[in-house]
mmCIF file of C-alpha atoms in Angstrom:
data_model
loop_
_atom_site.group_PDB
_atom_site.id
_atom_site.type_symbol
_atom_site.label_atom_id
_atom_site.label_comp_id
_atom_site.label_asym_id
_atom_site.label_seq_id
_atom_site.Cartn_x
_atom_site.Cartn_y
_atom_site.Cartn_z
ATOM 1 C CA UNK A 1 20.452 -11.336 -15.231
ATOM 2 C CA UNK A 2 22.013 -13.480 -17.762
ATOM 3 C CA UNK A 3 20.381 -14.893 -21.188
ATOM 4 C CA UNK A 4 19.308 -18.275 -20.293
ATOM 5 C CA UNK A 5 17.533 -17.271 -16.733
ATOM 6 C CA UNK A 6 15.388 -14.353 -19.048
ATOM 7 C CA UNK A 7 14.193 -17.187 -20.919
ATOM 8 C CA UNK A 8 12.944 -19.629 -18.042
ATOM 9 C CA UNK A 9 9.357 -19.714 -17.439
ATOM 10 C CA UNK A 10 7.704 -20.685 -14.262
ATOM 11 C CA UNK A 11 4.745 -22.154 -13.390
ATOM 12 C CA UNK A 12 2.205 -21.675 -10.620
ATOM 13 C CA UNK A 13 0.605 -25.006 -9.266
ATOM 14 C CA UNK A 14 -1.926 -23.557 -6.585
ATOM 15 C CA UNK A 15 -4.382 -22.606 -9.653
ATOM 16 C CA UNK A 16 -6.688 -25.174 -10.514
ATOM 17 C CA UNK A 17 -8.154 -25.678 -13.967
ATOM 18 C CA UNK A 18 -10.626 -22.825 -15.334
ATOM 19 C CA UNK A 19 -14.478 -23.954 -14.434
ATOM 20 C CA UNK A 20 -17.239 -21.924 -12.852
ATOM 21 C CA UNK A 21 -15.050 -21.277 -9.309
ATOM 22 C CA UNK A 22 -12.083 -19.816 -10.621
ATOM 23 C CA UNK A 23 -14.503 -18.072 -13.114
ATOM 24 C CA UNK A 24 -16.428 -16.954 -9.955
ATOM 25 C CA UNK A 25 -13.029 -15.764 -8.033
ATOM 26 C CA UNK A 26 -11.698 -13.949 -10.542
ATOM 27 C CA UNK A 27 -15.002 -11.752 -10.763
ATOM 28 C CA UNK A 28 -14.985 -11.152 -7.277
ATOM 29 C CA UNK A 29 -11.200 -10.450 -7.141
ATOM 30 C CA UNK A 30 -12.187 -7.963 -10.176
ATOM 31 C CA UNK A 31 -14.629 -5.987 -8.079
ATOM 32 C CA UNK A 32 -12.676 -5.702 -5.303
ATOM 33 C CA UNK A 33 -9.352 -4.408 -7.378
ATOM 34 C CA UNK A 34 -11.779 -1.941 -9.241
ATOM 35 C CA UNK A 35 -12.962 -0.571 -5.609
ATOM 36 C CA UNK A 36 -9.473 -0.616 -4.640
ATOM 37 C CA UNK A 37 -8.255 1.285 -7.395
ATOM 38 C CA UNK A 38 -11.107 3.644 -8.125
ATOM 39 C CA UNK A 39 -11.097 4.584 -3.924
ATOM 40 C CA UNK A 40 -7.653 5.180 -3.843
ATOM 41 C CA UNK A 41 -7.620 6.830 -7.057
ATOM 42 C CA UNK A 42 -10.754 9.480 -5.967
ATOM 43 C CA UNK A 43 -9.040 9.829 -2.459
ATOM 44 C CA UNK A 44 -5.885 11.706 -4.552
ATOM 45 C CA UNK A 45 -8.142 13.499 -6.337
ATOM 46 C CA UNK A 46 -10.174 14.650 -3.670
ATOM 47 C CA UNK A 47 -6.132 15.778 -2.058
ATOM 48 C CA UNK A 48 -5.076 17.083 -5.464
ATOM 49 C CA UNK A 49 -8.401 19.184 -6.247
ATOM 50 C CA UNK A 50 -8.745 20.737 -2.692
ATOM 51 C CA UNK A 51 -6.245 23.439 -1.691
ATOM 52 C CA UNK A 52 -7.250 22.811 1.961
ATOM 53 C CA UNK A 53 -5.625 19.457 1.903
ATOM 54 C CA UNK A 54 -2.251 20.438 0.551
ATOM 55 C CA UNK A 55 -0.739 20.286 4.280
ATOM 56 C CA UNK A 56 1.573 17.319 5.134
ATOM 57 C CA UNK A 57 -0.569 15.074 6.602
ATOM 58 C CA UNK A 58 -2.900 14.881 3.275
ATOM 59 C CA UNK A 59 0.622 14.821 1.201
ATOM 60 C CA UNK A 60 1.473 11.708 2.305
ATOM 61 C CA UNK A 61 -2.059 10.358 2.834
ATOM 62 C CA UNK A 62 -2.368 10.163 -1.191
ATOM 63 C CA UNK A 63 1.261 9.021 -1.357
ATOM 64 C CA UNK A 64 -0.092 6.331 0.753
ATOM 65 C CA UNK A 65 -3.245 6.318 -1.802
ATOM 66 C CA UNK A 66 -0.725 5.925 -4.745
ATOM 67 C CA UNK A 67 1.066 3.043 -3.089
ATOM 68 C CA UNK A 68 -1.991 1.321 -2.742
ATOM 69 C CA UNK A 69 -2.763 1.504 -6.388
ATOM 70 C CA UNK A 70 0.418 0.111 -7.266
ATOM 71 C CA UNK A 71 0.155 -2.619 -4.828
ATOM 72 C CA UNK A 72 -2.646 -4.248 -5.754
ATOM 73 C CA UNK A 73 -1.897 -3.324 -9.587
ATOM 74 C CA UNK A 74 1.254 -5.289 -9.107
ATOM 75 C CA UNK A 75 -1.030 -8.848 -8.829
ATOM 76 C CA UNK A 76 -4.587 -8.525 -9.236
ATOM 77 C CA UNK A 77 -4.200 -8.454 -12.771
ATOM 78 C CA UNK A 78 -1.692 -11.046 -13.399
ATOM 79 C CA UNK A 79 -3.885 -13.307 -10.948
ATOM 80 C CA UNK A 80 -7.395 -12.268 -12.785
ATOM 81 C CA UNK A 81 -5.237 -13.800 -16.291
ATOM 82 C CA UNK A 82 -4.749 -17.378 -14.464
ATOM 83 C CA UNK A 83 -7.523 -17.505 -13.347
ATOM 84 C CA UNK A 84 -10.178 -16.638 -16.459
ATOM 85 C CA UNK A 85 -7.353 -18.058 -19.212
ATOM 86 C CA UNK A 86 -6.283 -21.135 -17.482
ATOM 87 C CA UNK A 87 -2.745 -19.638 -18.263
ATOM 88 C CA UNK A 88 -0.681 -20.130 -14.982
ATOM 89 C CA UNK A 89 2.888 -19.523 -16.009
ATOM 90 C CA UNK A 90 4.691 -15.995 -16.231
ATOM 91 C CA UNK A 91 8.249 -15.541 -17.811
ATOM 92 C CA UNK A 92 11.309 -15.344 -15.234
ATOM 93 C CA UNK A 93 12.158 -11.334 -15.855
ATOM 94 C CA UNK A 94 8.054 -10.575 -15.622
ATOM 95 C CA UNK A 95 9.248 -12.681 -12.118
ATOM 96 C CA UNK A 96 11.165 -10.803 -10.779
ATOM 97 C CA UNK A 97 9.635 -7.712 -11.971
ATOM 98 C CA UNK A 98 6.520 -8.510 -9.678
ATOM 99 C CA UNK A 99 8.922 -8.957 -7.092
ATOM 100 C CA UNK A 100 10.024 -5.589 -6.761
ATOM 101 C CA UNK A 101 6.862 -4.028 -7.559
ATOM 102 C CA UNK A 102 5.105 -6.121 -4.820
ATOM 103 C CA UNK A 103 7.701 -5.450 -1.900
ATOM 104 C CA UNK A 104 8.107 -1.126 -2.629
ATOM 105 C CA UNK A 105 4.325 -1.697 -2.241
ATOM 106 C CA UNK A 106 5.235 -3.155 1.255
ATOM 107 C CA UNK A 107 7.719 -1.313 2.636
ATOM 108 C CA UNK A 108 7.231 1.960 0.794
ATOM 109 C CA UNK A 109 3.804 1.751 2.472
ATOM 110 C CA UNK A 110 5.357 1.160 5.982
ATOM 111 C CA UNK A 111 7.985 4.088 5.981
ATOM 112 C CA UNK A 112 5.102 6.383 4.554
ATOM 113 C CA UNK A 113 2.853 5.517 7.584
ATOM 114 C CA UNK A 114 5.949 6.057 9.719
ATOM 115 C CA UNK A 115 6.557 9.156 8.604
ATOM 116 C CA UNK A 116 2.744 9.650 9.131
ATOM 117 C CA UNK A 117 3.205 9.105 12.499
ATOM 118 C CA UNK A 118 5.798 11.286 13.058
ATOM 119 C CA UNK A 119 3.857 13.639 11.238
ATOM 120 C CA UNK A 120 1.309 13.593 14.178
ATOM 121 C CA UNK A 121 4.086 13.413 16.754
ATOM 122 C CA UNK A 122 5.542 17.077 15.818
ATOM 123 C CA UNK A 123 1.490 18.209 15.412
ATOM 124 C CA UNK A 124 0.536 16.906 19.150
ATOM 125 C CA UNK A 125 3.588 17.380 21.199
ATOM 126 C CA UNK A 126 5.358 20.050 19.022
ATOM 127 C CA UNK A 127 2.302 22.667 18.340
ATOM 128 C CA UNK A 128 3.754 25.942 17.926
ATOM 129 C CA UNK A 129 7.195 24.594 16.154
ATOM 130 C CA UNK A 130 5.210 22.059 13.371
ATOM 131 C CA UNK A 131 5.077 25.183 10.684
ATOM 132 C CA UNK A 132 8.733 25.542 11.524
ATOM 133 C CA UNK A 133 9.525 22.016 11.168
ATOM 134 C CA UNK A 134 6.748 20.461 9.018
ATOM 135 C CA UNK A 135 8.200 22.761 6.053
ATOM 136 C CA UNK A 136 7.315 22.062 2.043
ATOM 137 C CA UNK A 137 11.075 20.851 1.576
ATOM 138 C CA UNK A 138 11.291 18.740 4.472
ATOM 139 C CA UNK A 139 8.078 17.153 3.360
ATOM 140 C CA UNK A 140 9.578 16.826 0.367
ATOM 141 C CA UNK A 141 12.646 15.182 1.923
ATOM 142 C CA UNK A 142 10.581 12.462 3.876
ATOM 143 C CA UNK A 143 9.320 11.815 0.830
ATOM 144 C CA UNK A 144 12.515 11.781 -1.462
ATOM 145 C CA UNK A 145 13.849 9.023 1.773
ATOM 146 C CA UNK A 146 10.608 6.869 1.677
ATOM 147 C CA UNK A 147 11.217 6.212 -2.171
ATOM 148 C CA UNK A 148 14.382 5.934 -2.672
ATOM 149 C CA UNK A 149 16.035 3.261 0.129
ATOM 150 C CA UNK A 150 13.066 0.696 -0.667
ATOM 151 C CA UNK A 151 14.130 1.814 -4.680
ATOM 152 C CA UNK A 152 17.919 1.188 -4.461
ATOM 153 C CA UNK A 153 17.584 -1.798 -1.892
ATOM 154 C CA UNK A 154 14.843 -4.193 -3.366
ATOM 155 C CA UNK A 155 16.853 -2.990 -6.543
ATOM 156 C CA UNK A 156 19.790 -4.729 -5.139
ATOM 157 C CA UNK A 157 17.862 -8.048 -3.658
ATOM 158 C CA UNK A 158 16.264 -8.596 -7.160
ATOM 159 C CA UNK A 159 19.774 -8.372 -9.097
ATOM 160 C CA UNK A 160 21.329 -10.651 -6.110
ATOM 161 C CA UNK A 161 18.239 -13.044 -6.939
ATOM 162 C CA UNK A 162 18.270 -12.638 -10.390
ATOM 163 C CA UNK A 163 21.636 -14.526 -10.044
ATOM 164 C CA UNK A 164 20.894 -17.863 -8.670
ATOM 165 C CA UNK A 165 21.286 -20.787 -10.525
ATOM 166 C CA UNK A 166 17.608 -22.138 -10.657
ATOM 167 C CA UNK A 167 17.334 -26.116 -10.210
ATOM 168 C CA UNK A 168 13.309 -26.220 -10.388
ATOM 169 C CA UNK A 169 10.334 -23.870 -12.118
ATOM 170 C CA UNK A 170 7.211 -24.340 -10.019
ATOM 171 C CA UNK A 171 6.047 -21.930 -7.529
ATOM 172 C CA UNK A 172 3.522 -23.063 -5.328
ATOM 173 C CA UNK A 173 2.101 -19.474 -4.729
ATOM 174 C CA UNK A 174 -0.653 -17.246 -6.211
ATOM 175 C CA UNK A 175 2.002 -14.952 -7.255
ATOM 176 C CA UNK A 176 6.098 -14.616 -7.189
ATOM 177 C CA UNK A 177 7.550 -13.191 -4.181
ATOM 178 C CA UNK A 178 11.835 -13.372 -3.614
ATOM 179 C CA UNK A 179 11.659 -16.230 -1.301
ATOM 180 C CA UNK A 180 9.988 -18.185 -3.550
ATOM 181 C CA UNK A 181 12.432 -17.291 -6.274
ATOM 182 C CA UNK A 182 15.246 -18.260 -3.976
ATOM 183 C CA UNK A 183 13.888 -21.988 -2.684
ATOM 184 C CA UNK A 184 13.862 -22.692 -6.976
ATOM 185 C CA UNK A 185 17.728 -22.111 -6.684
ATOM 186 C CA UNK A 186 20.107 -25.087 -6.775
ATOM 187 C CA UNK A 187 22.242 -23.500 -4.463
ATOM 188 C CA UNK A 188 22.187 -21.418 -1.042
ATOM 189 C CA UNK A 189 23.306 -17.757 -0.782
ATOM 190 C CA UNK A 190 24.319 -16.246 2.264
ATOM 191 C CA UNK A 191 24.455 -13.043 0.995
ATOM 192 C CA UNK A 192 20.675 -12.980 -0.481
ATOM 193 C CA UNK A 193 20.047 -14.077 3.299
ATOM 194 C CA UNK A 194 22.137 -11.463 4.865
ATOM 195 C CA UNK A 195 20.672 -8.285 2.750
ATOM 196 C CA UNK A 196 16.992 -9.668 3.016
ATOM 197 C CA UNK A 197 17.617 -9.703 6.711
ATOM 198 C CA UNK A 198 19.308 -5.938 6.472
ATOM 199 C CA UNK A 199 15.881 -4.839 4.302
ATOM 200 C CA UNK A 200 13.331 -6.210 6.878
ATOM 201 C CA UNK A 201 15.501 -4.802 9.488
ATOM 202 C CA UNK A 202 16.089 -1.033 7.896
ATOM 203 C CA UNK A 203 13.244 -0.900 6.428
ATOM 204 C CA UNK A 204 10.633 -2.827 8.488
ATOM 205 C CA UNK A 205 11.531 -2.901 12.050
ATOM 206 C CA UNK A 206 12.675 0.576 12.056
ATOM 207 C CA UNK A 207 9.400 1.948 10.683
ATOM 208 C CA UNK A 208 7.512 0.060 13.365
ATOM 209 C CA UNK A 209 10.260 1.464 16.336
ATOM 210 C CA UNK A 210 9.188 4.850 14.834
ATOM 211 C CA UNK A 211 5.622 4.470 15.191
ATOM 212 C CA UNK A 212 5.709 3.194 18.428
ATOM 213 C CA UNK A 213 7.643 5.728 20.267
ATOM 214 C CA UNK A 214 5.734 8.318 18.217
ATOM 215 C CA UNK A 215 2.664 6.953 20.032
ATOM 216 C CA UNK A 216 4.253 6.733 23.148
ATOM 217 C CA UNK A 217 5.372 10.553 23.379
ATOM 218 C CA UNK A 218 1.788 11.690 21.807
ATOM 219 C CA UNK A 219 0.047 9.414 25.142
ATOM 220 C CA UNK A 220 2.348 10.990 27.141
ATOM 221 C CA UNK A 221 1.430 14.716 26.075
ATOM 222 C CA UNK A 222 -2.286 13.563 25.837
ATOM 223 C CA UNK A 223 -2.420 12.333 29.084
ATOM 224 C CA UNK A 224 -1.376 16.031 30.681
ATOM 225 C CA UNK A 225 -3.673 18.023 28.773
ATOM 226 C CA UNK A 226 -7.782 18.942 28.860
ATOM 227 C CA UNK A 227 -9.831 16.604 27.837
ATOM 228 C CA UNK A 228 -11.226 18.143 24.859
ATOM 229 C CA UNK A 229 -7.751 18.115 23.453
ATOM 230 C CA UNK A 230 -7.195 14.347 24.177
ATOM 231 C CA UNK A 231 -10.104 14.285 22.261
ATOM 232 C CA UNK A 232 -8.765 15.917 19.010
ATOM 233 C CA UNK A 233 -5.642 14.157 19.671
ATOM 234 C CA UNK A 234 -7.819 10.936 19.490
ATOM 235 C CA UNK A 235 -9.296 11.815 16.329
ATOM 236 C CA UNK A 236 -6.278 12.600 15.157
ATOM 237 C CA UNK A 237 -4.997 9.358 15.674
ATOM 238 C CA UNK A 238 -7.660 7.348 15.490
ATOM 239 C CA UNK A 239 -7.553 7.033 11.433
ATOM 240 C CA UNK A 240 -3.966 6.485 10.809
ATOM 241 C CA UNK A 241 -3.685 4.087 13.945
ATOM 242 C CA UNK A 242 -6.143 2.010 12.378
ATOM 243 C CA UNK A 243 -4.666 1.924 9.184
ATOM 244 C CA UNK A 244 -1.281 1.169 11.075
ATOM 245 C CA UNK A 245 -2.694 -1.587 12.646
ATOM 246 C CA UNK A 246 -4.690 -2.828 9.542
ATOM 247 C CA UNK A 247 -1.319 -2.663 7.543
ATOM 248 C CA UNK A 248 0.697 -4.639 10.498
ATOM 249 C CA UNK A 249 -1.467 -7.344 10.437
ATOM 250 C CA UNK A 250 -1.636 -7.748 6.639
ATOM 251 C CA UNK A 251 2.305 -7.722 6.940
ATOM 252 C CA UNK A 252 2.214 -10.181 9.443
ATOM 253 C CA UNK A 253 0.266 -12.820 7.526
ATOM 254 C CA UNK A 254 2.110 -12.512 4.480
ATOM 255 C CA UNK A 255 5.511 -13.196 6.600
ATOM 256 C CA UNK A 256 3.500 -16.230 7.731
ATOM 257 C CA UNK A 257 2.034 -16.905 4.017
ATOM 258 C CA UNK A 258 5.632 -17.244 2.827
ATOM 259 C CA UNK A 259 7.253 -19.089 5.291
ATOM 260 C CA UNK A 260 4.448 -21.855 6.122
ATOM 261 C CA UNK A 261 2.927 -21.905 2.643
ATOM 262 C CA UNK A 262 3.540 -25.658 2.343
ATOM 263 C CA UNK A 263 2.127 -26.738 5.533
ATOM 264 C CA UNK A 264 -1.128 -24.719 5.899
ATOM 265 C CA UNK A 265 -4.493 -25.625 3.365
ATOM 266 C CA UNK A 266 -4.666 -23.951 -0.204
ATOM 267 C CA UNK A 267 -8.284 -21.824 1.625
ATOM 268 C CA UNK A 268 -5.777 -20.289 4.256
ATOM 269 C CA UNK A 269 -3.179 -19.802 1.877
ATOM 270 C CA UNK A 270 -5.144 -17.968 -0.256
ATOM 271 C CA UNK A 271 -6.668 -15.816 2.072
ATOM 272 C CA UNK A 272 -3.241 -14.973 3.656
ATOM 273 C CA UNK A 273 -1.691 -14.199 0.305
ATOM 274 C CA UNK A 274 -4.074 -12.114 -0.865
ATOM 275 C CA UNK A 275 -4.844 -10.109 2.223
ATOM 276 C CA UNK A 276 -1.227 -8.707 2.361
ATOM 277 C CA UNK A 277 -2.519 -7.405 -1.118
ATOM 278 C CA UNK A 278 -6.059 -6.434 -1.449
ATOM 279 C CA UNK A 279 -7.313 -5.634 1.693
ATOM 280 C CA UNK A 280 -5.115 -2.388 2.978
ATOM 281 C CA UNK A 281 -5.708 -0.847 -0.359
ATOM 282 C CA UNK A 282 -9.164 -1.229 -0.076
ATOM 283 C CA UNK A 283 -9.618 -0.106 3.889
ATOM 284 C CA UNK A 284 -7.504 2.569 3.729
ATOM 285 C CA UNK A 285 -9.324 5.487 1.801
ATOM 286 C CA UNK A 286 -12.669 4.049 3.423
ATOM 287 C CA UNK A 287 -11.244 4.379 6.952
ATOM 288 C CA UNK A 288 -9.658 8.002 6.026
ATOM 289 C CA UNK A 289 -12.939 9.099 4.263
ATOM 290 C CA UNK A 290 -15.023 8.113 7.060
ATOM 291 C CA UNK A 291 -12.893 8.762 10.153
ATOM 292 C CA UNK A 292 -11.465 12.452 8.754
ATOM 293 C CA UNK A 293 -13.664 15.073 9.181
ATOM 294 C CA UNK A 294 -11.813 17.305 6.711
ATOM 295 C CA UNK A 295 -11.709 15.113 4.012
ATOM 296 C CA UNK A 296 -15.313 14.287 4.939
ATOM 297 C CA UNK A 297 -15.577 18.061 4.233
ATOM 298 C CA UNK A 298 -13.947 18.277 1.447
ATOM 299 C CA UNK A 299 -15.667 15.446 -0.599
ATOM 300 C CA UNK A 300 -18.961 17.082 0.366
ATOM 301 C CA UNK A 301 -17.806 20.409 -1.064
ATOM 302 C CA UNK A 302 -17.057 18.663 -4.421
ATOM 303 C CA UNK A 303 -20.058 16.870 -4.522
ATOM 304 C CA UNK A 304 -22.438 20.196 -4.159
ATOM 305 C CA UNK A 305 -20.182 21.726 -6.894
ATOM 306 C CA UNK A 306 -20.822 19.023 -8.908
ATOM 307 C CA UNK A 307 -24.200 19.694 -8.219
ATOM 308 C CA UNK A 308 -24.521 23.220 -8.914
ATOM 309 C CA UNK A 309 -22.794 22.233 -12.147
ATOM 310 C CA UNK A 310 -25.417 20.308 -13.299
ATOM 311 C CA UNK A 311 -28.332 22.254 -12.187
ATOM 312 C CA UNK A 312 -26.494 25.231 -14.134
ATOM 313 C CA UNK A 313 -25.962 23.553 -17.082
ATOM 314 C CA UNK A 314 -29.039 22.001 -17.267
ATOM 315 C CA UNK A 315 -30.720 25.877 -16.715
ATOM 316 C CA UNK A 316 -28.495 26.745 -19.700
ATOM 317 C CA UNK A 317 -29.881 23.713 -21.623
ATOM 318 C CA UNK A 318 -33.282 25.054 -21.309
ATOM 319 C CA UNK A 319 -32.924 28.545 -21.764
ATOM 320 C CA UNK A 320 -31.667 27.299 -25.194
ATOM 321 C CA UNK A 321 -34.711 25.510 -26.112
ATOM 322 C CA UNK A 322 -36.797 28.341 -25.363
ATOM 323 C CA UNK A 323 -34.794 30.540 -26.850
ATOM 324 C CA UNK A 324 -35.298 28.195 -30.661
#
């Protein structure tokens, strides 16, 4: 990025001035980005803590629980500063920073539930052969491919963006995204066109092709077996389906927020922006905690140990009074 581009600031024109509404937003946005972070945060913990989680599945379940916390970290903030400071400008590097940060949030999410779902594939259709193929190192290869293509790509679209000439410094969005950085250029580039095409393509479209035929093959096995196994198969499913489907539509209205942003109302446009955001970090541990029974389980086991911590130490606090 050259000198005078890392010294542009741009300016966000959807905010209205500070008053009692955007004071009353920004405390609601607040409560839900503390839920967001603090569920996501204690569903990892719960996955660190327990050594019954520490199977694939779980692994990238609080990979997925990370992601979530850097979504939402990536613009919640920033948006809570407009709002409550009246401040609605961010520098053109900080930019382009959210940028990345916002799309690895995206698509790291969408190859992690892919991988999810292929996860569930080998479990349902592949019983015997999932310790044999659902080893530690090719978890940790999954994992190694689900960072680093969204890294080295959006890595690539933000230094092709950073490179536009910019004509204009008003973005008429609650936050910067790379489409909006590209409509402030003064010229058109093909080739910022042509690789955000290859990204949605490689990593968006593929993703989905993976879940669905991963579906597909587990109905198919379902469908010859017992019913009390197309019952475990369902509840399985059931959670990371949901959260599929949750995330799909989130994605879906932020591909609409950004390319109908100027003809829909600043209510809708809102909502759509921060859907894509806020709401997938904040279903996602609640569906898992609910709709798991293990992690059910396991939450329940750390609770009653916190519990017979206290009781203990609180034995040991009186025993000590006596004692004096």
């Amino acid at each position: 990025m050259n000198l005078i581009s890392s010294n542009i600031t741009l300016t966000f024109t959807v905010y209205g001035p500070p008053g009692p509404l955007s004071y009353m937003l920004a405390t609601l946005l607040f409560l839900i980005y503390l839920f967001s972070i603090c569920a996501n945060m204690f569903l990892a913990l719960v996955i660190y803590l327990e050594s019954s989680l520490h199977k694939p599945m779980y692994v990238f379940l609080f990979n997925l629980a990370v992601n979530g916390v850097i979504g939402s970290s990536s613009v919640c903030p920033k948006i809570m500063v407009h709002l409550f400071s009246g401040v609605q400008e961010s520098s053109y590097y900080g930019c382009l920073i959210q940028v990345f940060f916002v799309n690895f949030y995206g698509i790291s999410a969408y190859v992690i539930l892919a991988v999810m779902a292929y996860d569930r594939y080998v479990s349902i259709c592949k019983p015997l052969l999932y310790h044999a193929i659902m080893t530690p190192a090719k978890v940790k290869q999954l994992l190694l491919v689900t960072y680093s293509f969204p890294i080295f790509s959006l890595s690539a679209q933000v230094y092709l963006t950073s490179r536009l000439p910019l004509c204009r410094h008003t973005i008429t969005k609650l936050f910067c995204d790379n489409l909006a950085i590209v409509n402030l250029s003064c010229v058109k580039s093909n080739l910022d066109n042509i690789f955000g095409i290859f990204i949605v393509l490689s990593l968006a479209v593929l993703p989905l092709i993976c879940v669905v035929i991963s579906y597909i093959q587990i109905l198919k096995v379902s469908w010859k077996t017992s019913r009390d196994a197309q019952q475990k198969a369902l509840s399985t499913c059931t959670p990371h389906l949901a959260v599929f489907i949750n995330f799909s539509l989130a994605t879906l209205f932020s591909v609409i927020y950004n390319r109908a942003s100027m003809y829909i109302s600043s209510e809708v446009n809102i909502f759509m922006s921060l859907h894509f955001i806020l709401i997938p970090p904040v279903l996602h541990p609640v569906i898992y905690g609910i709709r798991t029974k293990e992690i059910r389980r396991c939450i329940m086991k750390i609770l009653r140990r916190r519990n017979l911590f206290t009781v203990l130490v609180d034995t040991v606090e009186v025993k000590s009074t006596f004692a004096c």
